[in-house]
Tab-separated table of C-alpha atoms and ligand atoms in Angstrom:
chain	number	residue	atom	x	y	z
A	13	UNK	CA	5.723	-18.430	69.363
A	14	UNK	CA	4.923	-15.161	71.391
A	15	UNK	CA	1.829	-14.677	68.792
A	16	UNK	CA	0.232	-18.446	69.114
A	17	UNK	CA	-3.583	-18.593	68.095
A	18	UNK	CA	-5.771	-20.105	70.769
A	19	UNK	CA	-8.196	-23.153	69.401
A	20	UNK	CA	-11.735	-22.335	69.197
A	21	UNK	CA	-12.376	-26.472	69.376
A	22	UNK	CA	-11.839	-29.934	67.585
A	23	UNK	CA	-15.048	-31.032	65.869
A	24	UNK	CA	-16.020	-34.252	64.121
A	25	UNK	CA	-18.393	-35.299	61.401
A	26	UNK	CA	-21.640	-37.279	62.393
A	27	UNK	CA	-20.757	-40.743	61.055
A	28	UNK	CA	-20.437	-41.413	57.556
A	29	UNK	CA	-22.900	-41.319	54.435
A	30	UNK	CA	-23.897	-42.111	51.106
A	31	UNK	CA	-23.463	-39.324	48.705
A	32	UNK	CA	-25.129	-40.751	45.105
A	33	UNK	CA	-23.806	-44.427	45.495
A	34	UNK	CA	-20.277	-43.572	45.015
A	35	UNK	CA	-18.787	-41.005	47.753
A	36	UNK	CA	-18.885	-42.747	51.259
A	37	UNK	CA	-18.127	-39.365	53.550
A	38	UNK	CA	-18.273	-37.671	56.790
A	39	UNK	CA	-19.408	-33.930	56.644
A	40	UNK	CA	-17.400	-31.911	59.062
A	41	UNK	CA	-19.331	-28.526	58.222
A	42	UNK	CA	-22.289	-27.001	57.645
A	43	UNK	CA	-23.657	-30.443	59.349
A	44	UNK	CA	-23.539	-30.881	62.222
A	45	UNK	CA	-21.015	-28.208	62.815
A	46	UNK	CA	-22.103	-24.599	61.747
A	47	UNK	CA	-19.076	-22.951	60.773
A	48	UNK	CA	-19.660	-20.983	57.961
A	49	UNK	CA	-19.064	-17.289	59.418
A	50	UNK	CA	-15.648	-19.133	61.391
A	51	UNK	CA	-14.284	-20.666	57.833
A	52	UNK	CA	-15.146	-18.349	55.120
A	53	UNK	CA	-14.423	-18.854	52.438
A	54	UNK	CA	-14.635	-22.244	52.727
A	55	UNK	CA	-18.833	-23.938	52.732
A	56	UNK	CA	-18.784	-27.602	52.993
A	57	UNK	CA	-16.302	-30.355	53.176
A	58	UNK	CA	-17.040	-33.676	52.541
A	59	UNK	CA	-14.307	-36.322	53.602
A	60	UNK	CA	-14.041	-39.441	51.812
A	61	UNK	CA	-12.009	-41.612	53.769
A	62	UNK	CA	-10.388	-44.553	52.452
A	63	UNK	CA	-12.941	-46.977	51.109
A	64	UNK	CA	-12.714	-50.225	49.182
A	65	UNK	CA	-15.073	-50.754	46.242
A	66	UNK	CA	-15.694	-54.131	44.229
A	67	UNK	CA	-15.043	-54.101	40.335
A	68	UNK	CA	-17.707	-52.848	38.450
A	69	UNK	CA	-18.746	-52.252	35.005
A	70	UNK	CA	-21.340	-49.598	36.166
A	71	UNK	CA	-19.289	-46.484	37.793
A	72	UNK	CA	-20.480	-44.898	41.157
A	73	UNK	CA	-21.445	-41.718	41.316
A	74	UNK	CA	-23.377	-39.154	41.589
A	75	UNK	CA	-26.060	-37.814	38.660
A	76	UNK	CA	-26.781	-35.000	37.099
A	77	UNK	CA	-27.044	-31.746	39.457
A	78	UNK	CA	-26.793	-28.122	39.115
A	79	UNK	CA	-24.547	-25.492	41.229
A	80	UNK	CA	-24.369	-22.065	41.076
A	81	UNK	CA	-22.524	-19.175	43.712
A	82	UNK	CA	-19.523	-20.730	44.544
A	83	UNK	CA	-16.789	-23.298	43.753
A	84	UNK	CA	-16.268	-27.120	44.200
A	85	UNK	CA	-12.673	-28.489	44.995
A	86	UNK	CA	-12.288	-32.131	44.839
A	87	UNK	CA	-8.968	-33.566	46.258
A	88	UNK	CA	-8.193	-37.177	44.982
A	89	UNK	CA	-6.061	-39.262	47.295
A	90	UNK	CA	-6.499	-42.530	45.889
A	91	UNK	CA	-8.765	-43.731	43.148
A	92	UNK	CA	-9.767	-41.855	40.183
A	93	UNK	CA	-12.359	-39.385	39.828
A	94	UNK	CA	-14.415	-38.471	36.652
A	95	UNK	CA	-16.229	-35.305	35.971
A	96	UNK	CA	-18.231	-33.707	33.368
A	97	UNK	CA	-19.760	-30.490	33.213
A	98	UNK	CA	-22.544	-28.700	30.634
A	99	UNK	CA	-19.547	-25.689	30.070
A	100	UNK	CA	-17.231	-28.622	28.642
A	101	UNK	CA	-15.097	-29.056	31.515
A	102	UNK	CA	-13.982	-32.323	32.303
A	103	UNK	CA	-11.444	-34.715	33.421
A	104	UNK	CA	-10.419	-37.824	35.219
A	105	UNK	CA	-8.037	-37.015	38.523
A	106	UNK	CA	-5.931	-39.081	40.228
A	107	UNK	CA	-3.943	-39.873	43.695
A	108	UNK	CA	-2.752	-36.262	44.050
A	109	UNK	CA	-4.870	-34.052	41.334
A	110	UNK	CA	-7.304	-31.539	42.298
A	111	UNK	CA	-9.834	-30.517	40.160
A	112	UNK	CA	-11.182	-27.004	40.962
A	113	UNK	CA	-14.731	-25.969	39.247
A	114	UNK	CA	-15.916	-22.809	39.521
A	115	UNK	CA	-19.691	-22.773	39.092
A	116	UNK	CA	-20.228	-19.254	39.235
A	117	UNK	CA	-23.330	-18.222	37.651
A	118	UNK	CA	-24.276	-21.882	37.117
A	119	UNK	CA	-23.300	-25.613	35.903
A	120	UNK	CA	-24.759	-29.087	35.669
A	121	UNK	CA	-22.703	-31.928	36.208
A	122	UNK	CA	-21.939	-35.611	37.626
A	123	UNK	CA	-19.472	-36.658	39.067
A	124	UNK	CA	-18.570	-40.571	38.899
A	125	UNK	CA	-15.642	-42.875	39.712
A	126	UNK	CA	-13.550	-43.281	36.493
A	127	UNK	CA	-14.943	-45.830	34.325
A	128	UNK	CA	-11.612	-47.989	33.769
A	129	UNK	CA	-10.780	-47.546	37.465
A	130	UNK	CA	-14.216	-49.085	38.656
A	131	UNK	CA	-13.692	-52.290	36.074
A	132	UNK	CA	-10.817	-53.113	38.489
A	133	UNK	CA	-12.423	-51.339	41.419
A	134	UNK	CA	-9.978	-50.338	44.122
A	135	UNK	CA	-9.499	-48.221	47.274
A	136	UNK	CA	-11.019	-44.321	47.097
A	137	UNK	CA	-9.909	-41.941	49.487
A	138	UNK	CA	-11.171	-38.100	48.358
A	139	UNK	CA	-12.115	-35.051	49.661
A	140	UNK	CA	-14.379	-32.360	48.851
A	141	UNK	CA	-14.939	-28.736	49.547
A	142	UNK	CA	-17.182	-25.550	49.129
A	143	UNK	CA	-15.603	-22.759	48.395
A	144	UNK	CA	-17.768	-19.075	48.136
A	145	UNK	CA	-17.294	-16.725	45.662
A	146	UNK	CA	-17.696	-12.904	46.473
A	147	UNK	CA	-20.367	-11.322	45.213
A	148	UNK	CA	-18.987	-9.664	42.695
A	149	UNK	CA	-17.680	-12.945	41.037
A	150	UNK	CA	-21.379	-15.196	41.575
A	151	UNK	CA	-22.501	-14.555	38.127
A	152	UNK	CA	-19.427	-14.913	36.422
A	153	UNK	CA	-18.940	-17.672	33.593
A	154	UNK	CA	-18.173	-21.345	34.574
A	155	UNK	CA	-14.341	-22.523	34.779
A	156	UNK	CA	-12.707	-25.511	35.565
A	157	UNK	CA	-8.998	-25.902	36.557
A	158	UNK	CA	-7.542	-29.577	36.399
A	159	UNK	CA	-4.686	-29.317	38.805
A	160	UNK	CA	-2.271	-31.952	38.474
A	161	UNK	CA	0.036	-33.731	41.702
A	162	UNK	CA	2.842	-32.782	39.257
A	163	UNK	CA	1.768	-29.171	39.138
A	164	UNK	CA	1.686	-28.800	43.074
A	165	UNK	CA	4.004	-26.651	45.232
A	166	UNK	CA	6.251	-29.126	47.494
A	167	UNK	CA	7.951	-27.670	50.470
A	168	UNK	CA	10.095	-30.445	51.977
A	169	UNK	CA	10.159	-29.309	55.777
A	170	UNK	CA	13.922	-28.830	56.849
A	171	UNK	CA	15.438	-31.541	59.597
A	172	UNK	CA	13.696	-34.210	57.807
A	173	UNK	CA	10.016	-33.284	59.311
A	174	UNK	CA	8.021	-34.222	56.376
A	175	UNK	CA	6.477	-32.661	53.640
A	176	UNK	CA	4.103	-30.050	52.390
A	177	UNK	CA	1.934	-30.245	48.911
A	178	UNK	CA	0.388	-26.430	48.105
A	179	UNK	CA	-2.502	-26.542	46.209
A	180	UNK	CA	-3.771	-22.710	46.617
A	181	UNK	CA	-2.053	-20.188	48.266
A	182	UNK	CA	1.796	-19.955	49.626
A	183	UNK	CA	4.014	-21.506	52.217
A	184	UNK	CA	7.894	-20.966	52.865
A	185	UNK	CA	7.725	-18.882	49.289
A	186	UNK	CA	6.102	-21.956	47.465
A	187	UNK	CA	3.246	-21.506	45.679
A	188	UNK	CA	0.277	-23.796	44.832
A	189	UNK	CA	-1.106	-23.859	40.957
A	190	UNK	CA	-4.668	-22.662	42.056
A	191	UNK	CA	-6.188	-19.699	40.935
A	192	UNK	CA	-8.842	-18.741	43.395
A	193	UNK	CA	-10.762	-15.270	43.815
A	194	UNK	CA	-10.384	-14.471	47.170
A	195	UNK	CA	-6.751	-15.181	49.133
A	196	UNK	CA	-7.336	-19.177	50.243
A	197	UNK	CA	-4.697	-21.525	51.283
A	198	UNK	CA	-5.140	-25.135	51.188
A	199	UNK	CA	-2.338	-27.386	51.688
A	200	UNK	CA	-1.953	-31.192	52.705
A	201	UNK	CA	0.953	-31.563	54.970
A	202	UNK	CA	2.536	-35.143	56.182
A	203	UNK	CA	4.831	-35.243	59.352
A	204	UNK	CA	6.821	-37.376	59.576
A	205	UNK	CA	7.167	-39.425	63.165
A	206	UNK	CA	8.322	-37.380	65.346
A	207	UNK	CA	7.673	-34.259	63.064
A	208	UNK	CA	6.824	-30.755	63.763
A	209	UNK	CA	5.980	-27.442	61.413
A	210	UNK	CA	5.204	-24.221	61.996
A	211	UNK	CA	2.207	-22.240	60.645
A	212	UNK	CA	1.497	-18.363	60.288
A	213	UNK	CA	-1.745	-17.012	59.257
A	214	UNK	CA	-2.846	-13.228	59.489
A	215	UNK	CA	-5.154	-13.460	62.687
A	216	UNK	CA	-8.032	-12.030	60.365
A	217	UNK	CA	-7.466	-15.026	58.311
A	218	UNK	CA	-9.898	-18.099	59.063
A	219	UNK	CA	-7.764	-20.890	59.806
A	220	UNK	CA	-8.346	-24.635	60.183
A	221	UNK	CA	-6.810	-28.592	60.133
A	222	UNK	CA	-8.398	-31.614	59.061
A	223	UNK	CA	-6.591	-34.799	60.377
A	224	UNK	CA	-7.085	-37.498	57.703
A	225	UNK	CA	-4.028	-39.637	59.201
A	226	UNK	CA	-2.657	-40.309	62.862
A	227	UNK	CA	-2.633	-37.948	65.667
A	228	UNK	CA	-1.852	-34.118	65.640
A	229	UNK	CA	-1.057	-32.098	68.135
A	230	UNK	CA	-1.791	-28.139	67.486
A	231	UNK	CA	-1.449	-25.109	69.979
A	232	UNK	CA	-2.180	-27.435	73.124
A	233	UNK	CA	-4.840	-29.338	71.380
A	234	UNK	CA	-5.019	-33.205	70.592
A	235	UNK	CA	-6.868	-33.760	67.239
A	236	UNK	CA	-7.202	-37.803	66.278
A	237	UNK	CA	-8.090	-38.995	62.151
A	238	UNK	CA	-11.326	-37.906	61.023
A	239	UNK	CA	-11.245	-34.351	63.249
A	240	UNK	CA	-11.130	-30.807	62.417
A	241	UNK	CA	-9.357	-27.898	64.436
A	242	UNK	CA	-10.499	-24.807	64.227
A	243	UNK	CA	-8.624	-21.491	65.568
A	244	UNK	CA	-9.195	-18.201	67.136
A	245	UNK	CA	-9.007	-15.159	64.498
A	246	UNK	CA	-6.480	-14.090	67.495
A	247	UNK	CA	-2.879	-14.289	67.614
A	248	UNK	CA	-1.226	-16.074	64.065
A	249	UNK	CA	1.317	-18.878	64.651
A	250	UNK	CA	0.124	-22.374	64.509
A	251	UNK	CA	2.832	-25.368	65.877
A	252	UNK	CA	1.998	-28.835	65.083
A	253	UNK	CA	3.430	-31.857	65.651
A	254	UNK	CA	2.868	-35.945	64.902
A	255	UNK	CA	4.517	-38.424	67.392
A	256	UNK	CA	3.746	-40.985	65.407
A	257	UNK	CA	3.540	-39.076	62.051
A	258	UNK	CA	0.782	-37.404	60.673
A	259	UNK	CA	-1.496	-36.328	57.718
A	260	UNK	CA	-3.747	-33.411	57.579
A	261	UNK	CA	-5.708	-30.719	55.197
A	262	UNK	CA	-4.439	-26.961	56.371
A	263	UNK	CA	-7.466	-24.779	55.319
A	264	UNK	CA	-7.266	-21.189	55.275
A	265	UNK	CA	-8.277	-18.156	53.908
A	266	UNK	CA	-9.702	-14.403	54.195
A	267	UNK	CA	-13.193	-14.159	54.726
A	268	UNK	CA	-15.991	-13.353	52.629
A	269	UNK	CA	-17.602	-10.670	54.775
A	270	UNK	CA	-21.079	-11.299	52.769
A	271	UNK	CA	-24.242	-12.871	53.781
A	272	UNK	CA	-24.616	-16.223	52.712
A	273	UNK	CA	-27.917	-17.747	51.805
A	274	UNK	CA	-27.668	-21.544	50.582
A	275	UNK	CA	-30.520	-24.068	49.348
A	276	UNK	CA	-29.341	-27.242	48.738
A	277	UNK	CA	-26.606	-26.703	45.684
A	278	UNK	CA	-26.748	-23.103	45.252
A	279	UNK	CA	-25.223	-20.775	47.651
A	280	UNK	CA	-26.028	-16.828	47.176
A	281	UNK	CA	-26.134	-13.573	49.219
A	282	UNK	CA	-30.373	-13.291	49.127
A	283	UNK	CA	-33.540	-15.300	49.529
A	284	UNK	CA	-34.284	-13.779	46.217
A	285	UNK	CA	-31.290	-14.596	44.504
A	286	UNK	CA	-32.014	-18.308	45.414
A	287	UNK	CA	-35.524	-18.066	44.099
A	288	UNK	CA	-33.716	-16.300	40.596
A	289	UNK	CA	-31.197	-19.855	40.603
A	290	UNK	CA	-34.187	-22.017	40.897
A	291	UNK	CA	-36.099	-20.561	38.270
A	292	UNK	CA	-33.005	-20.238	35.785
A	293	UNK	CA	-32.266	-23.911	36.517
A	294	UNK	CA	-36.038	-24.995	36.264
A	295	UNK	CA	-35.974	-22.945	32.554
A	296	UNK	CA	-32.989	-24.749	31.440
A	297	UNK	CA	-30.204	-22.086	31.700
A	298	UNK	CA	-27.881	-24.177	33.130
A	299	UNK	CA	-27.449	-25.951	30.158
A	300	UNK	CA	-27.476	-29.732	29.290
A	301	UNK	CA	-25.910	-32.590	30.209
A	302	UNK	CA	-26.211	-36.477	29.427
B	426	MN	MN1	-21.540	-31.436	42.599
């Protein structure tokens, strides 16, 4: 480990919220931690962590709302997830599926706990993310990728350590199922007690954990559940280990070196291109959605 990235810091969310009546989360970034120029490509991540919910016969959720510039990943843990979108993408994910929408030029949709699910209710635990889109890709038609647990990369970590699930990028030769537009890695990676793994990231590459379970400790730094580490675009190698075992998000990527400009659900390069998103949403070329 000659080549170890320093950490930049450990941040936490401010408490938790409502999001719509059905996503009870923390926000690690934009609020309160600014660190959109330290982890482009990624915008926003909200952290569901795990929350009971009584059986219902009216889903939770959240209505009908537009996004355009950029993409929204939504990790299921536990629970099940519905979506619908005006470009016909859809789905219901589960404990392990990802479902990756690409708004591009511009989408409505909702996004509610799955109907049979909440007649039973249960225990949600979710995650999502912001992901930018260069330029060049903003205005490009809507996709959505359902990504399946099945589908994932698994690296099982020699010597017993744990395990690694690859959603979008690469590690140990693995590949996740994701196809992204810009080189992003985003992995969720268990240690097992006593467990240890080693991490290498090009040091112009963004880099970042998110502890959702137990302790971590990473380059020198102790991160507890519910904190994000963030690391110096200096040096590469990352070494983490659980005493007591361990669960955590490993978020990475090349930056977007573009200005970003965001209003509420649209996130651009201009003030005018924001004004342009309003107006195409407020003349109905979004689409339609029930
Ligand atoms: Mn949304």
């Amino acid at each position: 480990m000659a080549d170890r990235r320093k950490v930049a810091g450990v941040f936490e969310g401010d408490g938790f919220h409502w999001v719509g009546d059905g996503f009870h989360v923390t926000q690690l970034f934009p609020s309160p931690n600014d660190l959109t120029e330290r982890l482009s490509p990624f915008l926003l991540m909200d952290y569901g962590a795990p929350h009971d919910y009584e059986p219902t016969t009216t889903p939770r959720g959240v209505g009908v709302h537009p996004h355009r510039g950029f993409e929204t990943v939504t990790v299921a843990f536990e629970g099940a997830l519905a979506h619908h979108d005006s470009s016909g993408g859809g789905g219901v994910i589960r404990a392990g599926d990802v479902q990756w929408m690409t708004a591009a030029r511009g989408i409505l949709h909702k996004e509610y706990h799955d109907a049979e699910w909440a007649e039973t209710g249960g225990r949600m635990h979710m995650m999502q993310l912001w992901v930018n889109l260069p330029a060049a890709n903003k205005m490009d038609d809507p996709k959505y990728q359902s990504l399946t647990a099945d589908a994932m990369g698994v690296v099982d970590l020699a010597g017993d350590n744990g395990r690694v699930r690859i959603i979008a990028g690469e590690y140990q030769g693995v590949r996740g199922p994701a196809e992204t537009f810009t080189q992003v890695d985003l992995w969720d990676a268990t240690l097992n007690p006593g467990g240890s793994m080693e991490l290498s990231f090009p040091a112009t590459d963004n880099a970042a954990l998110f502890v959702m379970d137990g302790t971590v400790e990473a380059n020198g730094a102790i991160a507890r559940q519910n904190s994000l580490v963030l690391f110096e675009n200096q040096g590469e190698d990352i070494a983490v280990a659980a005493e007591a075992g361990a669960r955590f998000l490993v978020l990475a990527g090349t930056p977007i070196d573009e200005p970003v400009v965001s209003y509420g659900p649209f996130v651009m390069n201009t003030r005018a291109e924001i004004v342009e998103a309003i107006d195409a949403f407020n003349a109905g070329e979004f689409g339609s959605l029930n």
